[in-house]
mmCIF file of C-alpha atoms and ligand atoms in Angstrom:
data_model
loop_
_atom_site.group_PDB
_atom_site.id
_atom_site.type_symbol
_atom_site.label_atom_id
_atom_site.label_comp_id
_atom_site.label_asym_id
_atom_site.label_seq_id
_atom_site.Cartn_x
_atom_site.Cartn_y
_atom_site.Cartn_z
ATOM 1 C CA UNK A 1 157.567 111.677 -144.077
ATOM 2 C CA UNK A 2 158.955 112.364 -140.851
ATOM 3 C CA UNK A 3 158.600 110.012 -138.070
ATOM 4 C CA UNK A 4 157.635 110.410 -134.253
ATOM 5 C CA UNK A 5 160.171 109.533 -131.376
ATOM 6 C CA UNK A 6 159.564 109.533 -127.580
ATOM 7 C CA UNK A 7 162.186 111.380 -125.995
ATOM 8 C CA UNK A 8 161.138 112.212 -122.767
ATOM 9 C CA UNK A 9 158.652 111.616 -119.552
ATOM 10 C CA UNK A 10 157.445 113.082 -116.557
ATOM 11 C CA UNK A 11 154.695 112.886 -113.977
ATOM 12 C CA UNK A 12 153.419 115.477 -111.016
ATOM 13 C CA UNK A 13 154.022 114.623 -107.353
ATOM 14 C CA UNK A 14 150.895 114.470 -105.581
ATOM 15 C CA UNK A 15 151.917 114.132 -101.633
ATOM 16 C CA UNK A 16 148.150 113.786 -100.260
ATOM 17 C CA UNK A 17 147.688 109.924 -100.221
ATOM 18 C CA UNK A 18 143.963 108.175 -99.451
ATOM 19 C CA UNK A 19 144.734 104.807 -98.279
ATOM 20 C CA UNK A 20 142.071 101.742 -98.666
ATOM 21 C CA UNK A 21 141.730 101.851 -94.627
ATOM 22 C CA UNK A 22 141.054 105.694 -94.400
ATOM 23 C CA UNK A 23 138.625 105.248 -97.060
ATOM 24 C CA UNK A 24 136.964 102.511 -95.155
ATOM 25 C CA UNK A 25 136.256 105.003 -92.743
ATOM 26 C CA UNK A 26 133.942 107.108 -94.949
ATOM 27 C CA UNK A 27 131.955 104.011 -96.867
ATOM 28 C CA UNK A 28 131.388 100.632 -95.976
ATOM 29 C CA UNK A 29 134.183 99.027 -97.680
ATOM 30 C CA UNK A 30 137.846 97.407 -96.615
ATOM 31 C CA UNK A 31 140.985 97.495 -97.695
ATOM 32 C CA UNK A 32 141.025 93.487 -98.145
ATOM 33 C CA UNK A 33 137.572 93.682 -100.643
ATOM 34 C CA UNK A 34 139.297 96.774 -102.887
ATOM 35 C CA UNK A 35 142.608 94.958 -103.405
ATOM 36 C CA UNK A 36 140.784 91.838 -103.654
ATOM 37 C CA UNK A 37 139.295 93.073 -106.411
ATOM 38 C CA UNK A 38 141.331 95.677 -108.054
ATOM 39 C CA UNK A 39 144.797 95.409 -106.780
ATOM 40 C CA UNK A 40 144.286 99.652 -105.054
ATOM 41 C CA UNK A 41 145.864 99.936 -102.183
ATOM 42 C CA UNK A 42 145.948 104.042 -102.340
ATOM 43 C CA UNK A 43 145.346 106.911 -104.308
ATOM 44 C CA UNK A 44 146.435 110.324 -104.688
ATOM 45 C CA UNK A 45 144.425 112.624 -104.189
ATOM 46 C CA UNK A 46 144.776 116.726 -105.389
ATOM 47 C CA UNK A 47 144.606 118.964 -102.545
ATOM 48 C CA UNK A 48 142.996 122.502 -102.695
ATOM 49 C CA UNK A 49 146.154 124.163 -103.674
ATOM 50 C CA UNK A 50 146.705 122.006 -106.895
ATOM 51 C CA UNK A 51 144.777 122.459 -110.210
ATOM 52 C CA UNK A 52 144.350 120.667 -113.082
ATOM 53 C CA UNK A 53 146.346 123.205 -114.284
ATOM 54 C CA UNK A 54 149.107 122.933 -112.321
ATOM 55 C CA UNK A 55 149.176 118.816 -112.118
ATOM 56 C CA UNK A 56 150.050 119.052 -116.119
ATOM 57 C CA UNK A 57 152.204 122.025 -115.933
ATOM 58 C CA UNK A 58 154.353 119.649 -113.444
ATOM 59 C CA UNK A 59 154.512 116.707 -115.701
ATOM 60 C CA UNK A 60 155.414 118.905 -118.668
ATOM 61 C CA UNK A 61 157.741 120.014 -117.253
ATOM 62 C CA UNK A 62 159.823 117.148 -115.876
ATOM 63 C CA UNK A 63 159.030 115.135 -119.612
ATOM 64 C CA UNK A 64 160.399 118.862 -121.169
ATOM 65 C CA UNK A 65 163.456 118.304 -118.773
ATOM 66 C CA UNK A 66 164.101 114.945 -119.927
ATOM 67 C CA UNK A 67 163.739 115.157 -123.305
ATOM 68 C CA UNK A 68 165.960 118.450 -122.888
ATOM 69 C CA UNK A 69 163.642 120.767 -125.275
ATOM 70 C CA UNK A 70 163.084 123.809 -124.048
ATOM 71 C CA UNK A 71 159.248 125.067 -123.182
ATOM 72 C CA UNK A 72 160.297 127.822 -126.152
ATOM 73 C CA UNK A 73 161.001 124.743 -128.622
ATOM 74 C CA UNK A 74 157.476 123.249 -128.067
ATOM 75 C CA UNK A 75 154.920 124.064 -131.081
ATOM 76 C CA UNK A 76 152.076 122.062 -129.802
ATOM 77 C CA UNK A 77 150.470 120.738 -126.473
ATOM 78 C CA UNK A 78 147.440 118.460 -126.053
ATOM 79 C CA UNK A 79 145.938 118.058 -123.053
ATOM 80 C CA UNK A 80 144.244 115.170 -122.274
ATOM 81 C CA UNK A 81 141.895 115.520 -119.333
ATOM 82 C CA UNK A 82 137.991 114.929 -118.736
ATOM 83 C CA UNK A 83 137.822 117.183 -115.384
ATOM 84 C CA UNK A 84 139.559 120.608 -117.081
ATOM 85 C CA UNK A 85 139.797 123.767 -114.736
ATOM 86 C CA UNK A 86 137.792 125.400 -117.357
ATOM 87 C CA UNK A 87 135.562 123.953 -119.616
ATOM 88 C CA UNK A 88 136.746 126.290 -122.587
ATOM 89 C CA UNK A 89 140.219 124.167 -121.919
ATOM 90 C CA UNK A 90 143.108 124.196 -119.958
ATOM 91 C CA UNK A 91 145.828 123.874 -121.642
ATOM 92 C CA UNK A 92 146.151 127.155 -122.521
ATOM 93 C CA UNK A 93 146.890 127.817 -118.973
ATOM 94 C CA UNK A 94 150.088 125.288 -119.259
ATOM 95 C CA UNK A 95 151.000 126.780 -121.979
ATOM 96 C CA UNK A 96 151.068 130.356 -119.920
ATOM 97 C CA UNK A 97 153.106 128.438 -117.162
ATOM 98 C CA UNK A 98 155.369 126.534 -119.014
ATOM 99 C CA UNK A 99 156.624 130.101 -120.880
ATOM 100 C CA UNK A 100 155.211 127.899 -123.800
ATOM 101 C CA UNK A 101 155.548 131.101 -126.191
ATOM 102 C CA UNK A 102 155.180 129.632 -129.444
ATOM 103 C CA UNK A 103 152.712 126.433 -128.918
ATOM 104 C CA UNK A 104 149.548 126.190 -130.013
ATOM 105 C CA UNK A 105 147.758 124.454 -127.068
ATOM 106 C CA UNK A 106 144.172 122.429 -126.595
ATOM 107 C CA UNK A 107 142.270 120.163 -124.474
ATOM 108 C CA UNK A 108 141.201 116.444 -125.732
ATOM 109 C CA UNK A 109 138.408 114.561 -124.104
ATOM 110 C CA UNK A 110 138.574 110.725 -124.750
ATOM 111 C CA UNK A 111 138.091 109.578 -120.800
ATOM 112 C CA UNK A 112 140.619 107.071 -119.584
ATOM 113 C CA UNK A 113 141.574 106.525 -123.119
ATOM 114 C CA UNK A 114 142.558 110.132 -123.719
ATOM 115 C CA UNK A 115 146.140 110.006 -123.362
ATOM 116 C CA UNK A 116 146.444 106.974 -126.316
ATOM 117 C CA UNK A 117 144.122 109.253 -128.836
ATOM 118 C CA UNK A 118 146.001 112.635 -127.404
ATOM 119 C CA UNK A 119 149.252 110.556 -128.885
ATOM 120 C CA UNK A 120 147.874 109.528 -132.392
ATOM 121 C CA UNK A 121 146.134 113.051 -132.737
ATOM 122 C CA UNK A 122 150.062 114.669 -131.696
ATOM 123 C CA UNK A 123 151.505 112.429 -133.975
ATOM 124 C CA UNK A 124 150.056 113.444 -137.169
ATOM 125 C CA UNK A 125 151.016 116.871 -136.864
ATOM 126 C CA UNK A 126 154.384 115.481 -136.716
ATOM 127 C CA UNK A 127 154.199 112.968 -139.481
ATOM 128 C CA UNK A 128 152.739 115.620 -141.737
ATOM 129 C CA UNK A 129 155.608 118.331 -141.015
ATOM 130 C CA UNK A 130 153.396 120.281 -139.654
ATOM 131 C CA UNK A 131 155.393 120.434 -135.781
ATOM 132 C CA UNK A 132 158.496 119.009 -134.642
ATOM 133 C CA UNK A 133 158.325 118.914 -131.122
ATOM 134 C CA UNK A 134 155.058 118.430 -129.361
ATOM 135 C CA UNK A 135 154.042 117.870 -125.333
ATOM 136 C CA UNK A 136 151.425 115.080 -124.754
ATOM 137 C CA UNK A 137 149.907 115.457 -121.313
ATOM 138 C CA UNK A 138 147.266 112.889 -119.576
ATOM 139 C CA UNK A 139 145.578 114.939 -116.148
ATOM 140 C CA UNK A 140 143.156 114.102 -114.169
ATOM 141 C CA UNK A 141 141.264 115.157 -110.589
ATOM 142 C CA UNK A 142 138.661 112.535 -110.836
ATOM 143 C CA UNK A 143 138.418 113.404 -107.341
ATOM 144 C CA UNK A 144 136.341 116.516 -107.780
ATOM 145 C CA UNK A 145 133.286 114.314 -109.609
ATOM 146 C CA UNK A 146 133.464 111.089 -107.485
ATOM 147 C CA UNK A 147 130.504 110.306 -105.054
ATOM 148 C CA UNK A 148 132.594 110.145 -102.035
ATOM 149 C CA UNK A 149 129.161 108.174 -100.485
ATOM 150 C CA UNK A 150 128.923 105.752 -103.471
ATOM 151 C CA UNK A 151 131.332 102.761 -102.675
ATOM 152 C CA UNK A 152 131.105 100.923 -105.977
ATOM 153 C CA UNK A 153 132.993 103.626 -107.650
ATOM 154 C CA UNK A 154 134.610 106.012 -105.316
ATOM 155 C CA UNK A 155 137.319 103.312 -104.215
ATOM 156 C CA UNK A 156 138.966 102.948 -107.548
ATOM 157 C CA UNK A 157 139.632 106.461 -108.776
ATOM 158 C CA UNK A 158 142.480 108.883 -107.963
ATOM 159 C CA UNK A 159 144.164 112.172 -109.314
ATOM 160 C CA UNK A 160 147.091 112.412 -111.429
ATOM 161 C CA UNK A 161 149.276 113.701 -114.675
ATOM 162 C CA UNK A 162 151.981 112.274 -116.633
ATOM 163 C CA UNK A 163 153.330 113.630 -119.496
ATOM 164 C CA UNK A 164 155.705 112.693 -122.586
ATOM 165 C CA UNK A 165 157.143 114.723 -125.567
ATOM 166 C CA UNK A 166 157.371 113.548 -128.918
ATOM 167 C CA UNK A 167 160.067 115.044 -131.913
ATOM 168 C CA UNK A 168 160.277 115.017 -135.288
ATOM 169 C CA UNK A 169 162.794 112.334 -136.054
ATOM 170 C CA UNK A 170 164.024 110.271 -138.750
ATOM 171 C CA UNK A 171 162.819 106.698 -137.847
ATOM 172 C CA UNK A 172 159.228 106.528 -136.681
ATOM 173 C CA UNK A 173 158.908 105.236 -133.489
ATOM 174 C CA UNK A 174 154.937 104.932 -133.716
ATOM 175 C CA UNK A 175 155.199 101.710 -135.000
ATOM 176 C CA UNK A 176 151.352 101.154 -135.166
ATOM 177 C CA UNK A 177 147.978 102.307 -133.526
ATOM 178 C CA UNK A 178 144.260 101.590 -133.519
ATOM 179 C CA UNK A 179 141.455 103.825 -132.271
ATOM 180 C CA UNK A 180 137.853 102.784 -131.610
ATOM 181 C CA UNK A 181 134.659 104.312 -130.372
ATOM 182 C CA UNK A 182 131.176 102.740 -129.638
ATOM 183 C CA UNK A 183 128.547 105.121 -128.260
ATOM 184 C CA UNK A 184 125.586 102.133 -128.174
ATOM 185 C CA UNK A 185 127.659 101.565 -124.913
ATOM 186 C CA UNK A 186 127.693 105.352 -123.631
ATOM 187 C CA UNK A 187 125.704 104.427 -120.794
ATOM 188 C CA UNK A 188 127.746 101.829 -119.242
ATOM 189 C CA UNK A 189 130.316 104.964 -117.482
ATOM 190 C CA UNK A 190 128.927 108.682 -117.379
ATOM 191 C CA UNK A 191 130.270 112.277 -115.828
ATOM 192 C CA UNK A 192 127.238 113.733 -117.203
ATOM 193 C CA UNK A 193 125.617 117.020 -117.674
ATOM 194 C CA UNK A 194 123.129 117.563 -114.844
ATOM 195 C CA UNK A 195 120.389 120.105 -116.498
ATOM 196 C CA UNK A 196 118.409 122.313 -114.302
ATOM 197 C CA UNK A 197 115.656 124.757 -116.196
ATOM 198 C CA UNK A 198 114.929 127.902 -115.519
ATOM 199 C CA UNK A 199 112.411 129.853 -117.119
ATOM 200 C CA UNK A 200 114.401 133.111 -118.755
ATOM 201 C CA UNK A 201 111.743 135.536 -119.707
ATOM 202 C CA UNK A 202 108.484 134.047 -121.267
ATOM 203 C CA UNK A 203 108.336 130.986 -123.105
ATOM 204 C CA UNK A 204 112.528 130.885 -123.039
ATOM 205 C CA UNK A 205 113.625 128.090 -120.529
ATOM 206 C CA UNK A 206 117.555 127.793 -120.295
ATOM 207 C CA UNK A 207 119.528 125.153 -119.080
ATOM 208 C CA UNK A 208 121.819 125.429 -115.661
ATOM 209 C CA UNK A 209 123.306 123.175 -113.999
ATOM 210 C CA UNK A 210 126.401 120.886 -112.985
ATOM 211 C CA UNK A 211 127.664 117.957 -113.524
ATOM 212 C CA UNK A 212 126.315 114.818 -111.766
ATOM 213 C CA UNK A 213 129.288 112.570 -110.040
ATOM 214 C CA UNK A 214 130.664 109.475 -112.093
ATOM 215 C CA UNK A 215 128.042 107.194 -112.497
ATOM 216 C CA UNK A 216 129.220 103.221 -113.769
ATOM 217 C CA UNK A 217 128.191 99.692 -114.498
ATOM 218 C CA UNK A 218 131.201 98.058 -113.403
ATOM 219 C CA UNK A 219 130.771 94.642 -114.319
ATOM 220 C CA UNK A 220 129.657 96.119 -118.347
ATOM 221 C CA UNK A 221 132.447 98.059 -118.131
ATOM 222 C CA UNK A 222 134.893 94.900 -117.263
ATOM 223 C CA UNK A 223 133.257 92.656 -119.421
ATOM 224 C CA UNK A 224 134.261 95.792 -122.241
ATOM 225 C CA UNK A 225 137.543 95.918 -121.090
ATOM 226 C CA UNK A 226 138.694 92.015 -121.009
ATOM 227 C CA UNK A 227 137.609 91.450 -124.424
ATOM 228 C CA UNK A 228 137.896 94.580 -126.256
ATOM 229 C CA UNK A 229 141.749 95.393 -125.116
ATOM 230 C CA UNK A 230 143.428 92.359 -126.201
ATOM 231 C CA UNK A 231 141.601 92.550 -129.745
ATOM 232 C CA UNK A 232 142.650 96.492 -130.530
ATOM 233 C CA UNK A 233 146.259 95.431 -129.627
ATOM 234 C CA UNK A 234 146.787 92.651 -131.641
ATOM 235 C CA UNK A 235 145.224 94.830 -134.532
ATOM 236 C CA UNK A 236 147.463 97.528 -133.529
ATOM 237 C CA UNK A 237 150.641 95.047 -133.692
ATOM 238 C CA UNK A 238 149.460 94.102 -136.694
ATOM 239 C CA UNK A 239 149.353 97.618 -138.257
ATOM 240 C CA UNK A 240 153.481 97.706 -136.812
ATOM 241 C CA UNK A 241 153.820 94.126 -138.554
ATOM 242 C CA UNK A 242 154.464 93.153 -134.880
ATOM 243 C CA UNK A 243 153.265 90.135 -133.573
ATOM 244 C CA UNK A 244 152.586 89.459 -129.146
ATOM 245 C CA UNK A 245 156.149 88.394 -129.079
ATOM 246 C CA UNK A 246 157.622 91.429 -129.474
ATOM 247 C CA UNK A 247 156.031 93.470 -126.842
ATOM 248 C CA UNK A 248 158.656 93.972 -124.684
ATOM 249 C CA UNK A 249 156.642 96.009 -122.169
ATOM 250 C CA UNK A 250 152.506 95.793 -121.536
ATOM 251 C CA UNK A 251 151.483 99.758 -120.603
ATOM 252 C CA UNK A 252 147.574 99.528 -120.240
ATOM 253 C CA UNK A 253 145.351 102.185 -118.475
ATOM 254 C CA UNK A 254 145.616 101.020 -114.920
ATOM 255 C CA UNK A 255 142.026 100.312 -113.911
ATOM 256 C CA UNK A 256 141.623 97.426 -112.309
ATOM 257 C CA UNK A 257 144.714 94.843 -111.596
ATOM 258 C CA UNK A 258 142.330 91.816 -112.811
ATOM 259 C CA UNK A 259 141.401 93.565 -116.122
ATOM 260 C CA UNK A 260 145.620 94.145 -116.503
ATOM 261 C CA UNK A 261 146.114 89.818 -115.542
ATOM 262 C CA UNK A 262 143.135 89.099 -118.194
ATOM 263 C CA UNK A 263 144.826 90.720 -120.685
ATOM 264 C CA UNK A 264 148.559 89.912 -120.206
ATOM 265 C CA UNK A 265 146.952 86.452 -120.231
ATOM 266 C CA UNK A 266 145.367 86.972 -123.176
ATOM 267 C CA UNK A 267 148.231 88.382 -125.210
ATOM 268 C CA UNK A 268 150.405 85.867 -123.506
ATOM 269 C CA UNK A 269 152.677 88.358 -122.028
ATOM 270 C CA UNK A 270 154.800 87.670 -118.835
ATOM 271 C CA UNK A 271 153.970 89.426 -115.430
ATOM 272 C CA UNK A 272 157.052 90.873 -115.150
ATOM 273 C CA UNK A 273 156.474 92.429 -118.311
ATOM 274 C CA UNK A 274 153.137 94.264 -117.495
ATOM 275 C CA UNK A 275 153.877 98.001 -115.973
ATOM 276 C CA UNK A 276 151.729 97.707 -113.125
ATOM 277 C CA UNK A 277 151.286 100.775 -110.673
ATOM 278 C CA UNK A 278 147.545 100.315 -109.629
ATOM 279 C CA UNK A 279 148.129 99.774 -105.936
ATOM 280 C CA UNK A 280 149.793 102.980 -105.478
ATOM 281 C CA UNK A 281 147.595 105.466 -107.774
ATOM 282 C CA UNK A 282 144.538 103.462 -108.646
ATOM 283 C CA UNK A 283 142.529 104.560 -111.712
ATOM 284 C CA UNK A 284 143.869 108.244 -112.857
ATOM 285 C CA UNK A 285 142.028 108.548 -116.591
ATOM 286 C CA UNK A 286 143.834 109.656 -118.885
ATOM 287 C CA UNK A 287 147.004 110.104 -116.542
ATOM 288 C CA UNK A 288 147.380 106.597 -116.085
ATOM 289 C CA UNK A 289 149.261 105.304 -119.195
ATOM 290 C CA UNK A 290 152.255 108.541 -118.989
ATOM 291 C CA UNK A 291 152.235 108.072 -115.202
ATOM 292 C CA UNK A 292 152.994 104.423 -115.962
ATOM 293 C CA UNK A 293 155.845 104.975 -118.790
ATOM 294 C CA UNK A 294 157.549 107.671 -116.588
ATOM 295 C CA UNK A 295 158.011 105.772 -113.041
ATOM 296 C CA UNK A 296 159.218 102.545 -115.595
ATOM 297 C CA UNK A 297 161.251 104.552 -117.608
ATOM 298 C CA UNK A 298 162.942 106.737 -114.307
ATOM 299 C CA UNK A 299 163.081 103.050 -112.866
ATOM 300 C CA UNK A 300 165.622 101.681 -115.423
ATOM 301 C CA UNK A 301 163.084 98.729 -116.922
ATOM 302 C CA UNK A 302 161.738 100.437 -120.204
ATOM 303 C CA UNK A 303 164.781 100.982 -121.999
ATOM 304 C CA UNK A 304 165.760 102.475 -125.397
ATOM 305 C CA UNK A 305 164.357 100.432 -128.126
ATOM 306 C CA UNK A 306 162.169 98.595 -126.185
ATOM 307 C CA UNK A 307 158.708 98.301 -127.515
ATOM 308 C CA UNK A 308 155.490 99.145 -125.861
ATOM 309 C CA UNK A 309 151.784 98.139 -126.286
ATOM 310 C CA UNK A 310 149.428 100.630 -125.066
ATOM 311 C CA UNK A 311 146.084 100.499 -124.742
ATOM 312 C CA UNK A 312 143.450 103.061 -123.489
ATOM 313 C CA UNK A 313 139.670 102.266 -122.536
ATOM 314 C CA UNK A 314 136.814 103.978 -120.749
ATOM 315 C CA UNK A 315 133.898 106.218 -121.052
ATOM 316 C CA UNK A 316 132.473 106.871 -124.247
ATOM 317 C CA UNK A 317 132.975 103.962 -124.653
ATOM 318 C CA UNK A 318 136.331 104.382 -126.349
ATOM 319 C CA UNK A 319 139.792 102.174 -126.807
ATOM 320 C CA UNK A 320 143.031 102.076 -128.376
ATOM 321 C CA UNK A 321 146.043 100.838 -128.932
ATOM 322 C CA UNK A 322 149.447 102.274 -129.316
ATOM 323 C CA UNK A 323 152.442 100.288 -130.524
ATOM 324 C CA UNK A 324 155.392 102.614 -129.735
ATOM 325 C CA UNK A 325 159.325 102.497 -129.261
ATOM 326 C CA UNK A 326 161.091 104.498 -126.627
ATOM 327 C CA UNK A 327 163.783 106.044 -128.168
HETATM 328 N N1 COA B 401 133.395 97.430 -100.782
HETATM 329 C C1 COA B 401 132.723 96.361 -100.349
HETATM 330 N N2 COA B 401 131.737 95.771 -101.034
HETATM 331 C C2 COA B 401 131.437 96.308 -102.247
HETATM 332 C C3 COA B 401 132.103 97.427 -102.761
HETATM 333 C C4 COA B 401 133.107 97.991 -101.958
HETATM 334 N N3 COA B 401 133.821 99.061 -102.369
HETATM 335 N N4 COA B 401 131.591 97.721 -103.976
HETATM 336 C C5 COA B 401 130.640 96.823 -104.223
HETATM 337 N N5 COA B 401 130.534 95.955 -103.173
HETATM 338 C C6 COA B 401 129.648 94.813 -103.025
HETATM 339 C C7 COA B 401 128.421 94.920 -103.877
HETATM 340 O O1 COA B 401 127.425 95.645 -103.218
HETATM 341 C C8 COA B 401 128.060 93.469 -104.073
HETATM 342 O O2 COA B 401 127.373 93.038 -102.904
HETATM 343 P P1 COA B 401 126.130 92.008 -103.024
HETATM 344 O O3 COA B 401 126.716 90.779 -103.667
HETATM 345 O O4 COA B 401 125.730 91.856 -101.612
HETATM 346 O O5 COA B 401 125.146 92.699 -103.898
HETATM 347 C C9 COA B 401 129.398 92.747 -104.110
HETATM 348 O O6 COA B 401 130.339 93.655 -103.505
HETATM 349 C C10 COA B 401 129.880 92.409 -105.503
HETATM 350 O O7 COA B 401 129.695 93.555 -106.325
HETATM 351 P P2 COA B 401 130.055 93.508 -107.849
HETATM 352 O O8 COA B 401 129.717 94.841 -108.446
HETATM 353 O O9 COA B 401 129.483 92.275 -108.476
HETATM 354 O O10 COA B 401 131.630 93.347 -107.778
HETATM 355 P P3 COA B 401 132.616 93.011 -108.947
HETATM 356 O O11 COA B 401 133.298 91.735 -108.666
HETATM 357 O O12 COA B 401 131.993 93.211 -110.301
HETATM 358 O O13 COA B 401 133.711 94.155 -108.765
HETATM 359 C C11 COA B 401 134.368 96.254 -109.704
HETATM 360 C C12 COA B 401 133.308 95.512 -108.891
HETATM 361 C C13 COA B 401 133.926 97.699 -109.829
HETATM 362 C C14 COA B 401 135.692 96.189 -108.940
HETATM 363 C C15 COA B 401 134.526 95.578 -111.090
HETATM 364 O O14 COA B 401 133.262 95.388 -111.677
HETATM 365 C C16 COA B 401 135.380 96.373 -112.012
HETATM 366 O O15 COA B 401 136.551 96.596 -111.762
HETATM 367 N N6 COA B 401 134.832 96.825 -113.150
HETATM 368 C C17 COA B 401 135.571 97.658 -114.069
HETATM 369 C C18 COA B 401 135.486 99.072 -113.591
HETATM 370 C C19 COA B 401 136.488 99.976 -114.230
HETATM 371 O O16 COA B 401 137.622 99.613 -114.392
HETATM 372 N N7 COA B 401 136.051 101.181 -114.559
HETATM 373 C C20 COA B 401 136.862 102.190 -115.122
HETATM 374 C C21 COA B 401 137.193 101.876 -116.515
HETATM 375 S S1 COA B 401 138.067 103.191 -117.200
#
């Protein structure tokens, strides 16, 4: 069976930065409370000219460049992403702009854990033989859905995309994963449907309509995430015949700083070796995790062979867990 190595990273370059204090001038809010409690000191934010689109075609493209596989080599891309430019899927249009010509290319929706599933999912087509070389993007513009006038949610979200590709390779380097899902919980984080009805001809009413702007129970949602994340890990590790010890580096979604503290504490992992970029981007979905990976790769502190446990969680609710070794 062939295995799965990470060969390369990359991330898009958002330039528009929202600061806590310029946000503080739109909501009642400060920068003191927001990194009291979550560690954000800015976000990026996507400006008019950038798309979804374009966001992932960016981080392809640097991770392509790293991994040095051309866009002709790559035979699949998945596309994480909950806010897509289209919702027929968008990564169709990265596959257009990276010159993509022989991929097969489609969106996955998982929320903020969307980047871990969009990894397992790539990885089978690997592991059955099926693909050998295969882009893995995480984009978001959370932006365009967050009440701007709600301050219990608009301070922690931001826009981003990160990106890694994955070969065919001798020794698998997806040393272990877990994926879980509990809808009972749906309620706790929404971007959901807003229906409007209009009456068609007759008795026929149809649906219309937008989406209403991110809607949360942030206290459910930490409670989910403090006890939830530590427990998928350790059953990921297990799955890798890892134990705590040998996580070398801690790569979790980067919601909220405290959630990342509870569960390095938890797991009993070090500070220093918990990839932290929260006060700079904030909460970008499913961008988070490959944002994370790529500045700590480009930075010199994940290395070759070092092992990483990541771990996804958000809407749905969903979580998971993958144990995996850059190459
Ligand atoms: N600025 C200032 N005050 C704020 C505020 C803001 N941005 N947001 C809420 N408050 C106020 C509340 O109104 C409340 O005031 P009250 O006590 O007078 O009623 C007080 O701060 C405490 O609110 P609370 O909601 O209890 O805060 P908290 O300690 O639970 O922190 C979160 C709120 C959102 C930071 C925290 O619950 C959290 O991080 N949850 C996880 C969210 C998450 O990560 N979601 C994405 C997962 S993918």
């Amino acid at each position: 069976m062939p295995g799965v190595s990470l060969v390369g990273s990359g991330s898009a370059c958002l330039t528009a930065q929202l600061t806590n204090d310029a946000l503080s001038q739109r909501v009642d809010t400060s920068d003191d409370w927001i990194a009291t409690r979550t560690g954000i000191r800015q976000r990026h934010i996507a400006t008019p000219q950038d798309s979804l689109a374009s966001l992932a075609t960016e981080a392809a493209r640097n991770a392509l460049a790293m991994a040095e596989v051309s866009a002709t080599e790559v035979d699949l891309i998945v596309l994480a992403t909950s806010t897509p430019d289209d919702l027929f899927g968008t990564a169709c249009q990265v596959q257009q702009a990276l010159g993509a010509t022989r991929a097969v290319a489609f969106d996955l929706t998982a929320a903020c854990s969307g980047f871990v599933f969009a990894l397992v999912t790539a990885a089978q087509y690997i592991r059955t033989g099926v693909f050998k070389n295969v882009v893995v993007i995480g984009a978001d513009v959370l932006s365009r859905w967050t009440d701007w006038d709600d301050r219990t949610t608009c301070v922690l979200f931001g826009d981003g995309a990160g990106a890694v590709v994955l070969r065919a390779a001798e020794r698998d380097r997806l040393l272990g994963f877990e994926l879980c899902s509990d809808g009972s919980l749906n309620h706790c984080l929404n971007l959901a449907y807003q229906p409007e009805s209009e009456v068609l001809v007759g008795d026929i009413t149809v649906q219309k309509g937008t989406f209403a702007p991110i809607t949360m129970n942030g206290r459910e949602v930490y409670k989910f995430a403090v006890s939830r994340v530590p427990e998928v890990i350790e059953k990921a590790l297990f799955r890798a015949n890892l134990t705590n010890a040998d996580i070398d580096w801690l790569v979790l979604h980067q919601a909220n700083q405290r959630i990342l503290d509870a569960v390095a504490d938890r797991l009993g992992v070090p500070a220093e070796r918990v990839v932290s970029n929260m006060a700079r981007h904030g909460n970008t979905s499913a961008a988070s995790i490959p944002i994370a990976i790529d500045e700590a790769v480009r930075a010199g502190k994940i290395k070759a062979g070092d092992v990483m446990a990541t771990a996804g969680f958000g809407a749905g609710l969903t979580w998971g867990s993958a144990i995996v070794q850059w190459a």
